[in-house]
Amino acid sequence: MSDGTELATALVRLSHLVQRVFTDASRDHDLTQPQAQLLCALTPGPVGMTELSRILHLEKSSLTGLVDRVERRGLVARVRDDHDRRACQIQLTETGAELGERAHNDVVDRLDELTAGMPAEQRELVAAALFGLTTQTETGRQVFEPAAGS
Amino acid sequence: MSDGTELATALVRLSHLVQRVFTDASRDHDLTQPQAQLLCALTPGPVGMTELSRILHLEKSSLTGLVDRVERRGLVARVRDDHDRRACQIQLTETGAELGERAHNDVVDRLDELTAGMPAEQRELVAAALFGLTTQTETGRQVFEPAAGS
DNA sequence: TATTGTTATACTCTATAACTATA
DNA sequence: TATAGTTATAGAGTATAACAATA
């Protein structure tokens, strides 16, 4: 098993692991994984529904429900777009921003702990390689931005 | 942003990307992501419900439903355990094994394509690093095993 | 006409709690 | 008593199709 398959297998397993870490961390903040991802995606600033569905790779109708549930909890708000009366911008409330940051930091902490055994040199190398993969495909804002504070 | 956070961010983004590739590929074979993962987890051989719930990190009751739906489509079968009449083993049917292999190969193909730009040396390095991370945590059979045929 | 966002509908997925049958 | 697995229930997440309002 020394063919290309090896990397693919590693990627799938890693993805599964990270997914679990993300979900566990979200849960500890009373958030589902999609809800936490929504908050993280909104951290850099408000976005419209269409653009947000592109960032999260969700159908707009699915996003409507997700935003509904999170808005009901007072974590985000729909604010009117002055230039286009059809559109709205989804914005974090203060509570939502705080919760999102805590969840974000929690995820980062757990992943940092998980990778604590890797030598610095290897960390940078792997990080760069993975960033390369995601940048290849994604354009514009991504689901998970670096922490604002740090 | 040159602290440890960088690797964590890369991991989350990569996970999101791989998740999407996996889901898209599954869908093209008329499978949901959890269903495809179930088939992949069963490829090496039959497993009981308790062990399977451990592999997939699902509550047993959630697994019951998942197995039900996949069994209804004739992709897996519950076979009695001779030594313990409470237990059963979940086994791929011939159809299920074929479909699982096609889906598995499809995922690998897409990921290989995604990583085609990486030089061989870097591929091996990253693969080894990621395997290390997943092996650190997981024990026993994993969700995604290398292809049987190759 | 095209675009923004929502509604209606139907599944799948998931967890918690309570249960049955066997060990 | 403990363990293997299921059932009951409730809610979240998702997509497809049809829709309303605005551009």
Short mmCIF file of C-alpha atoms (C1' of nucleotides) in Angstrom, two decimals:
data_model
loop_
_atom_site.label_atom_id
_atom_site.label_comp_id
_atom_site.label_asym_id
_atom_site.label_seq_id
_atom_site.Cartn_x
_atom_site.Cartn_y
_atom_site.Cartn_z
CA MET A 1 0.00 0.00 0.00
CA SER A 2 2.54 2.59 -1.03
CA ASP A 3 0.45 4.15 -3.82
CA GLY A 4 -1.39 7.45 -3.75
CA THR A 5 -4.23 5.84 -1.84
CA GLU A 6 -2.27 6.20 1.35
CA LEU A 7 -2.65 9.95 1.52
CA ALA A 8 -6.34 9.74 0.66
CA THR A 9 -6.92 7.27 3.48
CA ALA A 10 -5.05 9.48 5.90
CA LEU A 11 -7.12 12.48 4.84
CA VAL A 12 -10.42 10.68 5.38
CA ARG A 13 -9.42 9.40 8.79
CA LEU A 14 -8.10 12.75 9.87
CA SER A 15 -11.27 14.42 8.69
CA HIS A 16 -13.32 12.03 10.76
CA LEU A 17 -11.20 12.76 13.81
CA VAL A 18 -11.33 16.53 13.42
CA GLN A 19 -15.04 16.36 12.81
CA ARG A 20 -15.47 14.58 16.10
CA VAL A 21 -13.32 17.07 17.98
CA PHE A 22 -15.29 19.92 16.44
CA THR A 23 -18.64 18.33 17.29
CA ASP A 24 -17.62 17.53 20.87
CA ALA A 25 -16.32 21.03 21.47
CA SER A 26 -19.48 22.56 19.97
CA ARG A 27 -21.65 20.42 22.16
CA ASP A 28 -19.90 21.62 25.28
CA HIS A 29 -21.09 25.08 24.33
CA ASP A 30 -24.63 23.87 23.62
CA LEU A 31 -24.13 24.16 19.89
CA THR A 32 -24.49 21.64 17.12
CA GLN A 33 -21.66 21.34 14.65
CA PRO A 34 -23.47 23.30 11.89
CA GLN A 35 -24.47 25.99 14.38
CA ALA A 36 -20.90 26.45 15.56
CA GLN A 37 -19.70 26.55 11.98
CA LEU A 38 -22.25 29.24 11.23
CA LEU A 39 -21.02 31.37 14.10
CA CYS A 40 -17.41 30.90 13.05
CA ALA A 41 -18.22 31.84 9.48
CA LEU A 42 -19.85 35.06 10.67
CA THR A 43 -16.98 36.15 12.89
CA PRO A 44 -15.28 38.38 10.30
CA GLY A 45 -18.55 40.25 9.68
CA PRO A 46 -22.14 40.09 8.38
CA VAL A 47 -22.96 38.18 5.21
CA GLY A 48 -26.06 37.71 3.06
CA MET A 49 -27.86 34.38 2.81
CA THR A 50 -26.71 33.56 -0.70
CA GLU A 51 -23.07 34.20 0.07
CA LEU A 52 -23.37 32.35 3.36
CA SER A 53 -24.84 29.30 1.66
CA ARG A 54 -21.84 29.34 -0.64
CA ILE A 55 -19.38 29.51 2.25
CA LEU A 56 -21.06 26.69 4.17
CA HIS A 57 -21.97 24.67 1.06
CA LEU A 58 -25.61 24.47 2.05
CA GLU A 59 -28.77 24.94 0.04
CA LYS A 60 -30.34 28.28 0.81
CA SER A 61 -33.48 26.62 2.15
CA SER A 62 -31.40 24.54 4.56
CA LEU A 63 -29.64 27.66 5.69
CA THR A 64 -32.94 29.40 6.39
CA GLY A 65 -33.77 26.77 8.99
CA LEU A 66 -30.32 26.84 10.51
CA VAL A 67 -30.36 30.62 10.83
CA ASP A 68 -33.90 30.45 12.24
CA ARG A 69 -32.87 28.16 15.06
CA VAL A 70 -29.80 30.19 15.91
CA GLU A 71 -31.67 33.46 15.68
CA ARG A 72 -34.33 32.09 18.04
CA ARG A 73 -31.55 31.68 20.58
CA GLY A 74 -30.46 35.25 20.10
CA LEU A 75 -27.06 34.42 18.65
CA VAL A 76 -27.52 36.05 15.25
CA ALA A 77 -29.82 38.66 13.78
CA ARG A 78 -31.18 39.31 10.29
CA VAL A 79 -30.58 42.93 9.40
CA ARG A 80 -32.12 44.60 6.36
CA ASP A 81 -29.96 45.50 3.42
CA ASP A 82 -30.50 49.16 2.59
CA HIS A 83 -29.57 48.84 -1.05
CA ASP A 84 -31.61 45.73 -1.87
CA ARG A 85 -34.89 45.26 -0.10
CA ARG A 86 -35.02 41.57 -0.95
CA ALA A 87 -31.79 40.83 0.83
CA CYS A 88 -30.69 40.67 4.42
CA GLN A 89 -27.38 40.34 6.20
CA ILE A 90 -26.81 37.80 8.91
CA GLN A 91 -24.97 39.32 11.82
CA LEU A 92 -23.66 37.98 15.11
CA THR A 93 -25.24 39.44 18.23
CA GLU A 94 -22.93 40.25 21.09
CA THR A 95 -23.90 37.01 22.80
CA GLY A 96 -23.37 35.10 19.57
CA ALA A 97 -19.96 36.64 19.00
CA GLU A 98 -18.83 35.74 22.50
CA LEU A 99 -20.14 32.20 22.29
CA GLY A 100 -18.65 31.77 18.84
CA GLU A 101 -15.26 32.89 20.05
CA ARG A 102 -15.34 30.58 23.04
CA ALA A 103 -16.30 27.62 20.85
CA HIS A 104 -13.65 28.56 18.30
CA ASN A 105 -10.94 28.77 20.93
CA ASP A 106 -12.06 25.49 22.41
CA VAL A 107 -11.73 23.74 19.06
CA VAL A 108 -8.30 25.24 18.51
CA ASP A 109 -7.17 24.26 22.00
CA ARG A 110 -8.23 20.66 21.56
CA LEU A 111 -6.60 20.38 18.17
CA ASP A 112 -3.43 21.98 19.46
CA GLU A 113 -3.39 19.45 22.24
CA LEU A 114 -3.91 16.67 19.75
CA THR A 115 -0.98 17.84 17.67
CA ALA A 116 1.22 18.77 20.61
CA GLY A 117 3.49 15.82 19.87
CA MET A 118 4.49 17.09 16.45
CA PRO A 119 7.81 18.91 16.15
CA ALA A 120 7.48 22.58 15.17
CA GLU A 121 9.07 22.04 11.81
CA GLN A 122 6.61 19.31 10.90
CA ARG A 123 3.69 21.39 12.12
CA GLU A 124 4.55 24.22 9.78
CA LEU A 125 5.10 21.89 6.90
CA VAL A 126 1.81 20.09 7.33
CA ALA A 127 -0.11 23.31 7.96
CA ALA A 128 1.27 24.82 4.78
CA ALA A 129 0.44 21.73 2.75
CA LEU A 130 -3.13 21.60 4.04
CA PHE A 131 -3.68 25.32 3.54
CA GLY A 132 -2.55 24.77 -0.01
CA LEU A 133 -5.19 22.10 -0.54
CA THR A 134 -8.03 24.20 0.82
CA THR A 135 -6.98 27.35 -0.96
CA GLN A 136 -6.88 25.44 -4.22
CA THR A 137 -10.63 24.96 -4.06
CA GLU A 138 -12.16 27.60 -1.85
CA THR A 139 -12.30 31.26 -2.75
CA GLY A 140 -13.18 34.18 -0.54
CA ARG A 141 -14.09 33.80 3.08
CA GLN A 142 -13.73 30.33 4.57
CA VAL A 143 -15.71 28.51 7.25
CA PHE A 144 -13.07 28.75 9.90
CA GLU A 145 -11.06 31.91 10.22
CA PRO A 146 -8.12 32.35 12.58
CA ALA A 147 -9.00 33.73 16.01
CA ALA A 148 -9.72 37.43 16.02
CA GLY A 149 -7.99 38.25 19.28
CA SER A 150 -4.71 36.43 18.85
CA MET B 1 -0.51 34.46 13.09
CA SER B 2 2.50 32.23 13.44
CA ASP B 3 1.43 30.45 16.62
CA GLY B 4 0.04 26.93 16.92
CA THR B 5 -3.39 28.11 15.87
CA GLU B 6 -2.28 27.94 12.29
CA LEU B 7 -2.20 24.16 12.17
CA ALA B 8 -5.54 23.90 13.94
CA THR B 9 -7.15 26.21 11.41
CA ALA B 10 -5.69 24.22 8.56
CA LEU B 11 -7.01 21.00 10.07
CA VAL B 12 -10.54 22.34 10.42
CA ARG B 13 -10.62 23.68 6.88
CA LEU B 14 -9.21 20.51 5.46
CA SER B 15 -11.73 18.46 7.39
CA HIS B 16 -14.53 20.52 5.95
CA LEU B 17 -13.18 20.02 2.45
CA VAL B 18 -12.71 16.27 2.81
CA GLN B 19 -16.14 15.97 4.35
CA ARG B 20 -17.63 17.62 1.31
CA VAL B 21 -15.73 15.41 -1.10
CA PHE B 22 -16.86 12.35 0.83
CA THR B 23 -20.48 13.47 0.91
CA ASP B 24 -20.53 14.37 -2.79
CA ALA B 25 -19.00 11.05 -3.77
CA SER B 26 -21.42 9.15 -1.55
CA ARG B 27 -24.34 10.95 -3.04
CA ASP B 28 -23.32 9.97 -6.54
CA HIS B 29 -23.77 6.38 -5.39
CA ASP B 30 -27.11 7.12 -3.77
CA LEU B 31 -25.65 6.96 -0.30
CA THR B 32 -25.62 9.45 2.53
CA GLN B 33 -22.31 10.15 4.19
CA PRO B 34 -23.07 7.99 7.28
CA GLN B 35 -24.32 5.16 5.08
CA ALA B 36 -21.15 5.17 2.99
CA GLN B 37 -19.06 5.27 6.14
CA LEU B 38 -20.94 2.29 7.47
CA LEU B 39 -20.23 0.29 4.33
CA CYS B 40 -16.56 1.27 4.42
CA ALA B 41 -16.29 0.27 8.07
CA LEU B 42 -17.72 -3.16 7.26
CA THR B 43 -15.40 -3.88 4.36
CA PRO B 44 -12.82 -5.82 6.41
CA GLY B 45 -15.53 -8.12 7.78
CA PRO B 46 -18.66 -8.40 9.97
CA VAL B 47 -18.88 -6.57 13.28
CA GLY B 48 -21.35 -6.50 16.14
CA MET B 49 -23.45 -3.44 16.93
CA THR B 50 -21.58 -2.43 20.05
CA GLU B 51 -18.19 -2.57 18.37
CA LEU B 52 -19.58 -0.83 15.30
CA SER B 53 -20.96 2.01 17.38
CA ARG B 54 -17.49 2.41 18.84
CA ILE B 55 -15.86 2.53 15.41
CA LEU B 56 -18.33 5.05 14.05
CA HIS B 57 -18.67 6.99 17.33
CA LEU B 58 -22.44 6.68 17.32
CA GLU B 59 -24.90 5.81 20.06
CA LYS B 60 -26.16 2.28 19.61
CA SER B 61 -29.72 3.49 19.16
CA SER B 62 -28.60 5.80 16.35
CA LEU B 63 -26.79 2.92 14.75
CA THR B 64 -29.90 0.75 14.87
CA GLY B 65 -31.72 3.21 12.63
CA LEU B 66 -28.79 3.59 10.28
CA VAL B 67 -28.43 -0.17 9.89
CA ASP B 68 -32.19 -0.50 9.44
CA ARG B 69 -32.25 1.88 6.51
CA VAL B 70 -29.26 0.29 4.85
CA GLU B 71 -30.56 -3.21 5.48
CA ARG B 72 -33.89 -2.24 3.93
CA ARG B 73 -31.94 -1.48 0.75
CA GLY B 74 -30.30 -4.88 0.85
CA LEU B 75 -26.78 -3.57 1.41
CA VAL B 76 -26.13 -5.20 4.78
CA ALA B 77 -27.61 -8.09 6.74
CA ARG B 78 -27.92 -8.87 10.42
CA VAL B 79 -26.64 -12.36 11.07
CA ARG B 80 -27.12 -14.17 14.36
CA ASP B 81 -24.17 -14.74 16.63
CA ASP B 82 -23.98 -18.43 17.49
CA HIS B 83 -22.23 -17.94 20.79
CA ASP B 84 -24.38 -15.12 22.16
CA ARG B 85 -28.04 -15.12 21.32
CA ARG B 86 -28.43 -11.46 22.26
CA ALA B 87 -25.88 -10.32 19.73
CA CYS B 88 -25.76 -10.07 15.97
CA GLN B 89 -23.10 -9.33 13.42
CA ILE B 90 -23.58 -6.77 10.69
CA GLN B 91 -22.35 -8.06 7.38
CA LEU B 92 -22.13 -6.61 3.90
CA THR B 93 -24.25 -8.29 1.26
CA GLU B 94 -22.68 -8.83 -2.14
CA THR B 95 -24.48 -5.77 -3.45
CA GLY B 96 -23.39 -3.78 -0.43
CA ALA B 97 -19.79 -4.84 -0.79
CA GLU B 98 -19.73 -3.84 -4.45
CA LEU B 99 -21.39 -0.51 -3.82
CA GLY B 100 -19.13 0.17 -0.87
CA GLU B 101 -16.06 -0.52 -2.93
CA ARG B 102 -17.21 1.74 -5.75
CA ALA B 103 -17.95 4.55 -3.33
CA HIS B 104 -14.63 4.00 -1.55
CA ASN B 105 -12.69 4.12 -4.80
CA ASP B 106 -14.57 7.20 -5.87
CA VAL B 107 -13.61 9.02 -2.69
CA VAL B 108 -9.98 8.00 -3.08
CA ASP B 109 -9.94 9.06 -6.72
CA ARG B 110 -11.30 12.49 -5.94
CA LEU B 111 -8.90 13.04 -3.09
CA ASP B 112 -5.99 11.84 -5.18
CA GLU B 113 -7.00 14.32 -7.83
CA LEU B 114 -7.21 17.05 -5.23
CA THR B 115 -3.70 16.29 -4.01
CA ALA B 116 -2.24 15.63 -7.44
CA GLY B 117 -0.25 18.85 -7.26
CA MET B 118 1.75 17.77 -4.22
CA PRO B 119 5.23 16.41 -4.82
CA ALA B 120 5.67 12.73 -3.86
CA GLU B 121 7.97 13.52 -0.98
CA GLN B 122 5.51 15.92 0.57
CA ARG B 123 2.66 13.45 0.09
CA GLU B 124 4.44 10.80 2.09
CA LEU B 125 5.41 13.23 4.79
CA VAL B 126 1.91 14.58 5.24
CA ALA B 127 0.33 11.13 5.06
CA ALA B 128 2.67 9.86 7.76
CA ALA B 129 1.99 12.86 9.98
CA LEU B 130 -1.78 12.49 9.65
CA PHE B 131 -1.69 8.76 10.22
CA GLY B 132 0.22 9.50 13.36
CA LEU B 133 -2.51 11.81 14.61
CA THR B 134 -5.31 9.34 13.97
CA THR B 135 -3.43 6.37 15.38
CA GLN B 136 -2.75 8.34 18.55
CA THR B 137 -6.45 8.33 19.35
CA GLU B 138 -8.14 5.47 17.55
CA THR B 139 -7.58 1.87 18.40
CA GLY B 140 -8.59 -1.19 16.42
CA ARG B 141 -10.44 -0.99 13.16
CA GLN B 142 -10.91 2.46 11.68
CA VAL B 143 -13.74 3.96 9.66
CA PHE B 144 -11.87 4.05 6.41
CA GLU B 145 -9.62 1.17 5.51
CA PRO B 146 -7.36 1.08 2.45
CA ALA B 147 -8.91 -0.46 -0.65
CA ALA B 148 -9.11 -4.24 -0.50
CA GLY B 149 -8.20 -4.88 -4.13
CA SER B 150 -5.18 -2.63 -4.58
"C1'" DT C 1 -36.77 37.85 -16.38
"C1'" DA C 2 -33.51 37.03 -12.84
"C1'" DT C 3 -32.39 37.06 -8.06
"C1'" DT C 4 -33.10 36.96 -2.81
"C1'" DG C 5 -34.91 34.62 0.50
"C1'" DT C 6 -38.81 31.73 2.50
"C1'" DT C 7 -42.35 27.85 2.85
"C1'" DA C 8 -43.92 23.22 2.34
"C1'" DT C 9 -42.67 18.64 2.54
"C1'" DA C 10 -40.27 14.51 3.29
"C1'" DC C 11 -36.28 12.11 4.80
"C1'" DT C 12 -32.11 11.07 7.26
"C1'" DC C 13 -29.48 11.46 11.39
"C1'" DT C 14 -28.84 11.78 16.20
"C1'" DA C 15 -29.34 11.50 21.23
"C1'" DT C 16 -31.82 10.26 25.66
"C1'" DA C 17 -34.59 7.25 28.17
"C1'" DA C 18 -36.98 3.14 28.76
"C1'" DC C 19 -37.33 -1.48 27.39
"C1'" DT C 20 -36.57 -6.86 26.12
"C1'" DA C 21 -33.94 -10.79 26.03
"C1'" DT C 22 -29.98 -13.18 27.07
"C1'" DA C 23 -25.52 -13.87 29.84
"C1'" DT D 1 -26.76 -7.78 37.70
"C1'" DA D 2 -24.68 -6.69 33.46
"C1'" DT D 3 -24.68 -6.63 28.52
"C1'" DA D 4 -26.57 -6.63 23.45
"C1'" DG D 5 -29.61 -4.60 20.94
"C1'" DT D 6 -34.26 -2.29 20.06
"C1'" DT D 7 -38.20 1.01 20.58
"C1'" DA D 8 -40.20 5.48 21.55
"C1'" DT D 9 -39.70 10.13 21.14
"C1'" DA D 10 -38.14 14.54 19.91
"C1'" DG D 11 -35.40 17.65 17.58
"C1'" DA D 12 -31.77 19.08 14.22
"C1'" DG D 13 -30.17 19.01 9.57
"C1'" DT D 14 -30.73 18.53 4.69
"C1'" DA D 15 -32.56 18.69 -0.11
"C1'" DT D 16 -36.20 19.50 -3.74
"C1'" DA D 17 -39.84 22.08 -5.45
"C1'" DA D 18 -42.85 25.81 -5.40
"C1'" DC D 19 -43.44 30.42 -3.97
"C1'" DA D 20 -43.26 35.85 -2.87
"C1'" DA D 21 -41.11 40.11 -3.28
"C1'" DT D 22 -37.90 42.98 -5.31
"C1'" DA D 23 -34.39 44.18 -9.00
#
